[in-house]
Amino acid sequence: MLILFGVMLSLTRYGDSSAAEMTSGSVRSSSNHNPIMDHKFGADPFAMTYNGRVYVYMTNDSHCYDQTPKDANGKPLAANKYSTISTITVVSSSDLVNWVDHGEIDVSKITSWAKNSWAPSACWKRINGKDKFFLYFADNANGIGVLQADSPVGPFKEPSTGSRLITRGSQAAQGVEWLFDPAVLVDDDGKGYLYYGGGIPGDTNASQQQKNYPGTARVVRLADNMVQLAGNAAAINAPGIFEDSGIHKKNGKYYYTYCSNFSNNLSFTGNGNICVMESNNPMGPFTYAGIVYQNPYVYFGIGGNNHHAFFEFNGSTYLTYHAQTVTKALNFPANNQGYRSTHIDKVSYDTNGHINPVKGTYQGVPQTKSLDSYVRNEAETIGWSSGLKTSFTWEQGSVEPGSIVSSSNMKVSHIHNGDWLAVSKADLKTGLKSITFHASPVNGGGTVEVRPDSRYGTKLGEVSITGNPSTWKDYSASLSSATGVHDLYFVFKGSSGGELFYLDHWKMSRNTASTAPDPSTPTAGELVKNGGIEDGLTGWSSLYGAKLDLGYVTVHSGKLSLKASGRTMTAAGAVQDMTGRFEKGMTYDVGADAQLFRLQKTAASNVYGITTKVSKDARSLDVYNFGKTDGTNVCQWQYNASSNQTWTFEPCSR
């Protein structure tokens, strides 16, 4: 949360998200994937996975940083006070290295009562056939609110019931010193739970027993609509709790995690560490199980408060947390710190299901898949960069596949001569033909050089962006052919001493004349193989000839494969006679309409829905209730491109 060493301080659309003096390039690189961004600050991270992407919601520390006076060297003259922060930063990634900056959610403009937006958490749930998104936050220590939206990045609004979810004087607040740090869980049965609380009773007069066992953590059931409470809150007796509730579920076990306070004398929790308790029930009781992540000072030589969240992505568990690594890299004075940045590292479990201690690193996690260069990529998709900022733009234009929400749009700004932006592991497939940037010149404009593997790599071509200032249009240029997977660097050049241009999005085109076979494009009679399906599979087909073998088909709710043992789909509205087991191999014999399929494209690369011809209303394969284990049923359901209806295609043998 936003309380440091016991001192409490008081705080639609997306606005300018750039820090006043801060630009990118201080920490991130091709070898250091932490923090996940360094062009602005973000703290108290919570990660939500949806439709093949990870969305990270953060307290916007740049909100305070922007308002803080700077010295002649651009360093802040005051520490982060948190009291003005009323915005939440959102970024997302489909590969955990290239992150799209979606800007800020201004809670103070959405609600009439909240002054602060600290320590957000988010979830999604299908309600009345539609996926709905919920964002929880702390208003200082005095209340917990909730917003809702139809997409992960908004626009968010207050629910009709009002967004004051937990307030002082309510049963859910009794015995809780700080109404802090909500963490939300939607269980496998669709029921929602909220975890929150913190602080030490007695304040400066607290006894050592109160410091050791504050008794201020709570869990409460959420109503089916996720914006009201269902029943009374229950206490979680977390030893030495300070703040920062966390929750996740793994293999049927519930893990409640939290940050220990700085005044307890318990050797088994220590001070400012992330501790874990375990239970077989989301409401507890929970049993203490140890320290899983120490204070950031241990790993980075700069401490402060500790905040975290565990999350699942593509079958693996990760820890996201904050540390003052950008503050350290920029050498802020010791008394003017507190500006935090978000990291991600991987998590493992021992044979008894206990979390193994996680170490904080600069290296971070490996990229989970390549970036598709041949779809629209937002310019604010950043692997690492130098000298750049991001900000909101009102320019909308047509929304092509790849953009996430048509009602909000970000741009890359603060582009000067010599600055650059890189995306990690871009898949150029069979070779480049050209690239197009949607851009707007500033101060006469300039050029974008496209280079592989480093900013000094062999230039593939350059795009000239000149013309009327503040006019958005497409700028294109031919590129030398290059194949395979490369880091791509966009190096910016111009004679102006000021900004050169703004960038909205970019897209490459393929060299279709290439004679090299594209491994991602199956031909008639072949099986799906080598990790992909090419664009253009829009008609009904039996998918490549005499039989359909989906090989290793993985659903986003887990790295699992679907096996039907040669059974067929019928018109009865379900997959009939399927084993329902997830394992290698899935084969159909071509026959009637019930055995013909169409691949439905999604915004993510190599991710498709699979709908059947027999269903005139586009029904699709659906993993029942988002199950992740062997034996989960597969049914036919109205297609809506949610994560349990979208599939990736991976290599298989004949």
PDB file of C-alpha atoms in Angstrom, residues 260-409:
ATOM      1  CA  SER A 260       4.478  -7.790   7.708  1.00  0.00           C
ATOM      2  CA  ASN A 261       4.813  -4.610   9.751  1.00  0.00           C
ATOM      3  CA  PHE A 262       8.045  -2.935  10.821  1.00  0.00           C
ATOM      4  CA  SER A 263       7.466  -3.088  14.585  1.00  0.00           C
ATOM      5  CA  ASN A 264       6.656  -6.736  15.290  1.00  0.00           C
ATOM      6  CA  ASN A 265       9.371  -8.913  16.864  1.00  0.00           C
ATOM      7  CA  LEU A 266       8.287 -12.224  15.357  1.00  0.00           C
ATOM      8  CA  SER A 267      11.299 -14.037  13.903  1.00  0.00           C
ATOM      9  CA  PHE A 268       9.126 -16.039  11.507  1.00  0.00           C
ATOM     10  CA  THR A 269       7.585 -12.991   9.766  1.00  0.00           C
ATOM     11  CA  GLY A 270      10.380 -10.433  10.042  1.00  0.00           C
ATOM     12  CA  ASN A 271       9.725  -6.819   9.060  1.00  0.00           C
ATOM     13  CA  GLY A 272       8.455  -5.578   5.709  1.00  0.00           C
ATOM     14  CA  ASN A 273       8.372  -9.075   4.163  1.00  0.00           C
ATOM     15  CA  ILE A 274       5.659 -10.812   2.132  1.00  0.00           C
ATOM     16  CA  CYS A 275       4.266 -13.699   4.196  1.00  0.00           C
ATOM     17  CA  VAL A 276       1.836 -16.462   3.240  1.00  0.00           C
ATOM     18  CA  MET A 277      -1.028 -18.314   4.910  1.00  0.00           C
ATOM     19  CA  GLU A 278      -2.804 -21.331   3.415  1.00  0.00           C
ATOM     20  CA  SER A 279      -6.336 -22.719   3.541  1.00  0.00           C
ATOM     21  CA  ASN A 280      -8.676 -25.135   1.810  1.00  0.00           C
ATOM     22  CA  ASN A 281     -11.472 -22.563   1.992  1.00  0.00           C
ATOM     23  CA  PRO A 282     -11.521 -19.028   0.560  1.00  0.00           C
ATOM     24  CA  MET A 283     -13.000 -17.713   3.834  1.00  0.00           C
ATOM     25  CA  GLY A 284     -10.406 -19.506   5.945  1.00  0.00           C
ATOM     26  CA  PRO A 285      -9.282 -20.347   8.526  1.00  0.00           C
ATOM     27  CA  PHE A 286      -5.755 -19.770   7.207  1.00  0.00           C
ATOM     28  CA  THR A 287      -2.560 -21.310   8.584  1.00  0.00           C
ATOM     29  CA  TYR A 288       0.731 -19.415   8.547  1.00  0.00           C
ATOM     30  CA  ALA A 289       3.287 -20.970   6.158  1.00  0.00           C
ATOM     31  CA  GLY A 290       6.308 -18.633   5.973  1.00  0.00           C
ATOM     32  CA  ILE A 291       8.006 -15.757   4.173  1.00  0.00           C
ATOM     33  CA  VAL A 292       7.775 -15.921   0.366  1.00  0.00           C
ATOM     34  CA  TYR A 293       9.400 -12.618  -0.632  1.00  0.00           C
ATOM     35  CA  GLN A 294      11.688 -10.443   1.461  1.00  0.00           C
ATOM     36  CA  ASN A 295      11.802  -6.663   1.560  1.00  0.00           C
ATOM     37  CA  PRO A 296      13.077  -5.171  -1.739  1.00  0.00           C
ATOM     38  CA  TYR A 297      16.146  -3.845   0.069  1.00  0.00           C
ATOM     39  CA  VAL A 298      17.502  -7.408   0.205  1.00  0.00           C
ATOM     40  CA  TYR A 299      17.583  -7.653  -3.598  1.00  0.00           C
ATOM     41  CA  PHE A 300      18.037  -4.087  -4.801  1.00  0.00           C
ATOM     42  CA  GLY A 301      19.739  -2.187  -1.976  1.00  0.00           C
ATOM     43  CA  ILE A 302      16.845   0.227  -1.617  1.00  0.00           C
ATOM     44  CA  GLY A 303      13.890  -0.547   0.645  1.00  0.00           C
ATOM     45  CA  GLY A 304      10.633   1.055   1.680  1.00  0.00           C
ATOM     46  CA  ASN A 305       7.261  -0.625   1.840  1.00  0.00           C
ATOM     47  CA  ASN A 306       6.530  -3.948   0.160  1.00  0.00           C
ATOM     48  CA  HIS A 307       3.560  -4.725  -2.075  1.00  0.00           C
ATOM     49  CA  HIS A 308       2.802  -7.696  -4.302  1.00  0.00           C
ATOM     50  CA  ALA A 309       0.311  -9.923  -6.154  1.00  0.00           C
ATOM     51  CA  PHE A 310       0.503 -13.505  -7.433  1.00  0.00           C
ATOM     52  CA  PHE A 311      -1.047 -14.371 -10.792  1.00  0.00           C
ATOM     53  CA  GLU A 312      -1.353 -17.220 -13.307  1.00  0.00           C
ATOM     54  CA  PHE A 313      -0.474 -16.884 -16.988  1.00  0.00           C
ATOM     55  CA  ASN A 314      -0.225 -19.698 -19.537  1.00  0.00           C
ATOM     56  CA  GLY A 315      -0.060 -22.329 -16.809  1.00  0.00           C
ATOM     57  CA  SER A 316       2.737 -20.683 -14.786  1.00  0.00           C
ATOM     58  CA  THR A 317       2.596 -18.609 -11.601  1.00  0.00           C
ATOM     59  CA  TYR A 318       4.278 -15.215 -11.298  1.00  0.00           C
ATOM     60  CA  LEU A 319       4.845 -12.619  -8.587  1.00  0.00           C
ATOM     61  CA  THR A 320       4.484  -8.938  -9.362  1.00  0.00           C
ATOM     62  CA  TYR A 321       5.829  -6.470  -6.809  1.00  0.00           C
ATOM     63  CA  HIS A 322       7.262  -2.984  -6.618  1.00  0.00           C
ATOM     64  CA  ALA A 323      10.751  -1.700  -5.846  1.00  0.00           C
ATOM     65  CA  GLN A 324      12.464   1.675  -6.104  1.00  0.00           C
ATOM     66  CA  THR A 325      14.816   0.537  -8.860  1.00  0.00           C
ATOM     67  CA  VAL A 326      14.186   3.488 -11.198  1.00  0.00           C
ATOM     68  CA  THR A 327      14.535   5.856  -8.231  1.00  0.00           C
ATOM     69  CA  LYS A 328      17.891   4.218  -7.492  1.00  0.00           C
ATOM     70  CA  ALA A 329      19.040   4.344 -11.132  1.00  0.00           C
ATOM     71  CA  LEU A 330      18.182   8.057 -11.347  1.00  0.00           C
ATOM     72  CA  ASN A 331      20.066   8.617  -8.071  1.00  0.00           C
ATOM     73  CA  PHE A 332      17.340  10.474  -6.217  1.00  0.00           C
ATOM     74  CA  PRO A 333      18.501  11.923  -2.867  1.00  0.00           C
ATOM     75  CA  ALA A 334      17.818   9.635   0.099  1.00  0.00           C
ATOM     76  CA  ASN A 335      15.272  12.002   1.633  1.00  0.00           C
ATOM     77  CA  ASN A 336      13.402  12.495  -1.663  1.00  0.00           C
ATOM     78  CA  GLN A 337      12.530   8.930  -2.600  1.00  0.00           C
ATOM     79  CA  GLY A 338       9.439   6.706  -2.385  1.00  0.00           C
ATOM     80  CA  TYR A 339       8.740   6.557  -6.150  1.00  0.00           C
ATOM     81  CA  ARG A 340       8.252   2.896  -7.021  1.00  0.00           C
ATOM     82  CA  SER A 341       8.342   0.684 -10.097  1.00  0.00           C
ATOM     83  CA  THR A 342       6.698  -2.652 -10.893  1.00  0.00           C
ATOM     84  CA  HIS A 343       8.593  -5.936 -11.375  1.00  0.00           C
ATOM     85  CA  ILE A 344       7.642  -9.522 -12.273  1.00  0.00           C
ATOM     86  CA  ASP A 345       9.471 -12.737 -11.349  1.00  0.00           C
ATOM     87  CA  LYS A 346       8.484 -16.384 -11.659  1.00  0.00           C
ATOM     88  CA  VAL A 347       7.105 -18.524  -8.809  1.00  0.00           C
ATOM     89  CA  SER A 348       7.571 -22.205  -7.985  1.00  0.00           C
ATOM     90  CA  TYR A 349       6.060 -24.563  -5.412  1.00  0.00           C
ATOM     91  CA  ASP A 350       7.535 -27.463  -3.459  1.00  0.00           C
ATOM     92  CA  THR A 351       6.138 -30.999  -3.485  1.00  0.00           C
ATOM     93  CA  ASN A 352       3.752 -30.134  -0.628  1.00  0.00           C
ATOM     94  CA  GLY A 353       2.290 -27.170  -2.499  1.00  0.00           C
ATOM     95  CA  HIS A 354       4.094 -24.523  -0.441  1.00  0.00           C
ATOM     96  CA  ILE A 355       5.408 -21.462  -2.273  1.00  0.00           C
ATOM     97  CA  ASN A 356       9.186 -21.498  -2.620  1.00  0.00           C
ATOM     98  CA  PRO A 357      10.778 -18.165  -1.643  1.00  0.00           C
ATOM     99  CA  VAL A 358      10.913 -15.787  -4.621  1.00  0.00           C
ATOM    100  CA  LYS A 359      13.966 -13.638  -5.338  1.00  0.00           C
ATOM    101  CA  GLY A 360      13.660 -10.148  -6.776  1.00  0.00           C
ATOM    102  CA  THR A 361      15.708  -9.651  -9.960  1.00  0.00           C
ATOM    103  CA  TYR A 362      16.468  -7.129 -12.666  1.00  0.00           C
ATOM    104  CA  GLN A 363      16.425  -9.930 -15.253  1.00  0.00           C
ATOM    105  CA  GLY A 364      12.736 -10.672 -14.730  1.00  0.00           C
ATOM    106  CA  VAL A 365      11.008 -13.372 -16.774  1.00  0.00           C
ATOM    107  CA  PRO A 366      11.562 -14.688 -20.316  1.00  0.00           C
ATOM    108  CA  GLN A 367       9.312 -13.646 -23.170  1.00  0.00           C
ATOM    109  CA  THR A 368       6.492 -16.183 -23.544  1.00  0.00           C
ATOM    110  CA  LYS A 369       5.924 -15.761 -27.294  1.00  0.00           C
ATOM    111  CA  SER A 370       7.078 -13.675 -30.245  1.00  0.00           C
ATOM    112  CA  LEU A 371       5.489 -10.376 -31.219  1.00  0.00           C
ATOM    113  CA  ASP A 372       3.434 -10.458 -34.420  1.00  0.00           C
ATOM    114  CA  SER A 373       4.745  -7.676 -36.672  1.00  0.00           C
ATOM    115  CA  TYR A 374       1.948  -8.019 -39.239  1.00  0.00           C
ATOM    116  CA  VAL A 375      -0.944  -6.825 -37.078  1.00  0.00           C
ATOM    117  CA  ARG A 376      -1.568  -3.356 -35.727  1.00  0.00           C
ATOM    118  CA  ASN A 377       0.840  -2.717 -32.850  1.00  0.00           C
ATOM    119  CA  GLU A 378       0.270   0.295 -30.651  1.00  0.00           C
ATOM    120  CA  ALA A 379       3.352   2.535 -30.698  1.00  0.00           C
ATOM    121  CA  GLU A 380       3.219   2.563 -26.904  1.00  0.00           C
ATOM    122  CA  THR A 381       4.035  -1.161 -27.014  1.00  0.00           C
ATOM    123  CA  ILE A 382       7.482  -0.923 -25.445  1.00  0.00           C
ATOM    124  CA  GLY A 383      10.115  -3.552 -24.813  1.00  0.00           C
ATOM    125  CA  TRP A 384      12.712  -0.966 -23.839  1.00  0.00           C
ATOM    126  CA  SER A 385      13.447   2.527 -25.075  1.00  0.00           C
ATOM    127  CA  SER A 386      15.361   5.742 -24.529  1.00  0.00           C
ATOM    128  CA  GLY A 387      14.085   9.271 -24.052  1.00  0.00           C
ATOM    129  CA  LEU A 388      10.383   8.637 -24.593  1.00  0.00           C
ATOM    130  CA  LYS A 389       7.121   9.376 -22.821  1.00  0.00           C
ATOM    131  CA  THR A 390       3.515   8.393 -23.452  1.00  0.00           C
ATOM    132  CA  SER A 391       0.411  10.545 -23.398  1.00  0.00           C
ATOM    133  CA  PHE A 392      -3.250  10.446 -24.313  1.00  0.00           C
ATOM    134  CA  THR A 393      -4.354  11.438 -27.807  1.00  0.00           C
ATOM    135  CA  TRP A 394      -7.837  12.317 -28.968  1.00  0.00           C
ATOM    136  CA  GLU A 395      -6.979  11.135 -32.493  1.00  0.00           C
ATOM    137  CA  GLN A 396      -9.041   8.019 -33.112  1.00  0.00           C
ATOM    138  CA  GLY A 397      -9.458   7.145 -36.768  1.00  0.00           C
ATOM    139  CA  SER A 398     -10.446   3.627 -37.702  1.00  0.00           C
ATOM    140  CA  VAL A 399      -9.853   1.012 -35.049  1.00  0.00           C
ATOM    141  CA  GLU A 400      -7.997  -1.877 -36.618  1.00  0.00           C
ATOM    142  CA  PRO A 401      -7.425  -5.329 -35.119  1.00  0.00           C
ATOM    143  CA  GLY A 402      -4.844  -4.918 -32.405  1.00  0.00           C
ATOM    144  CA  SER A 403      -6.295  -1.900 -30.671  1.00  0.00           C
ATOM    145  CA  ILE A 404      -8.046  -2.866 -27.456  1.00  0.00           C
ATOM    146  CA  VAL A 405     -10.609  -0.129 -26.856  1.00  0.00           C
ATOM    147  CA  SER A 406     -11.816   2.342 -29.471  1.00  0.00           C
ATOM    148  CA  SER A 407     -12.770   4.983 -26.912  1.00  0.00           C
ATOM    149  CA  SER A 408      -9.247   5.511 -25.587  1.00  0.00           C
ATOM    150  CA  ASN A 409      -5.997   5.933 -27.426  1.00  0.00           C
TER     151      ASN A 409
END
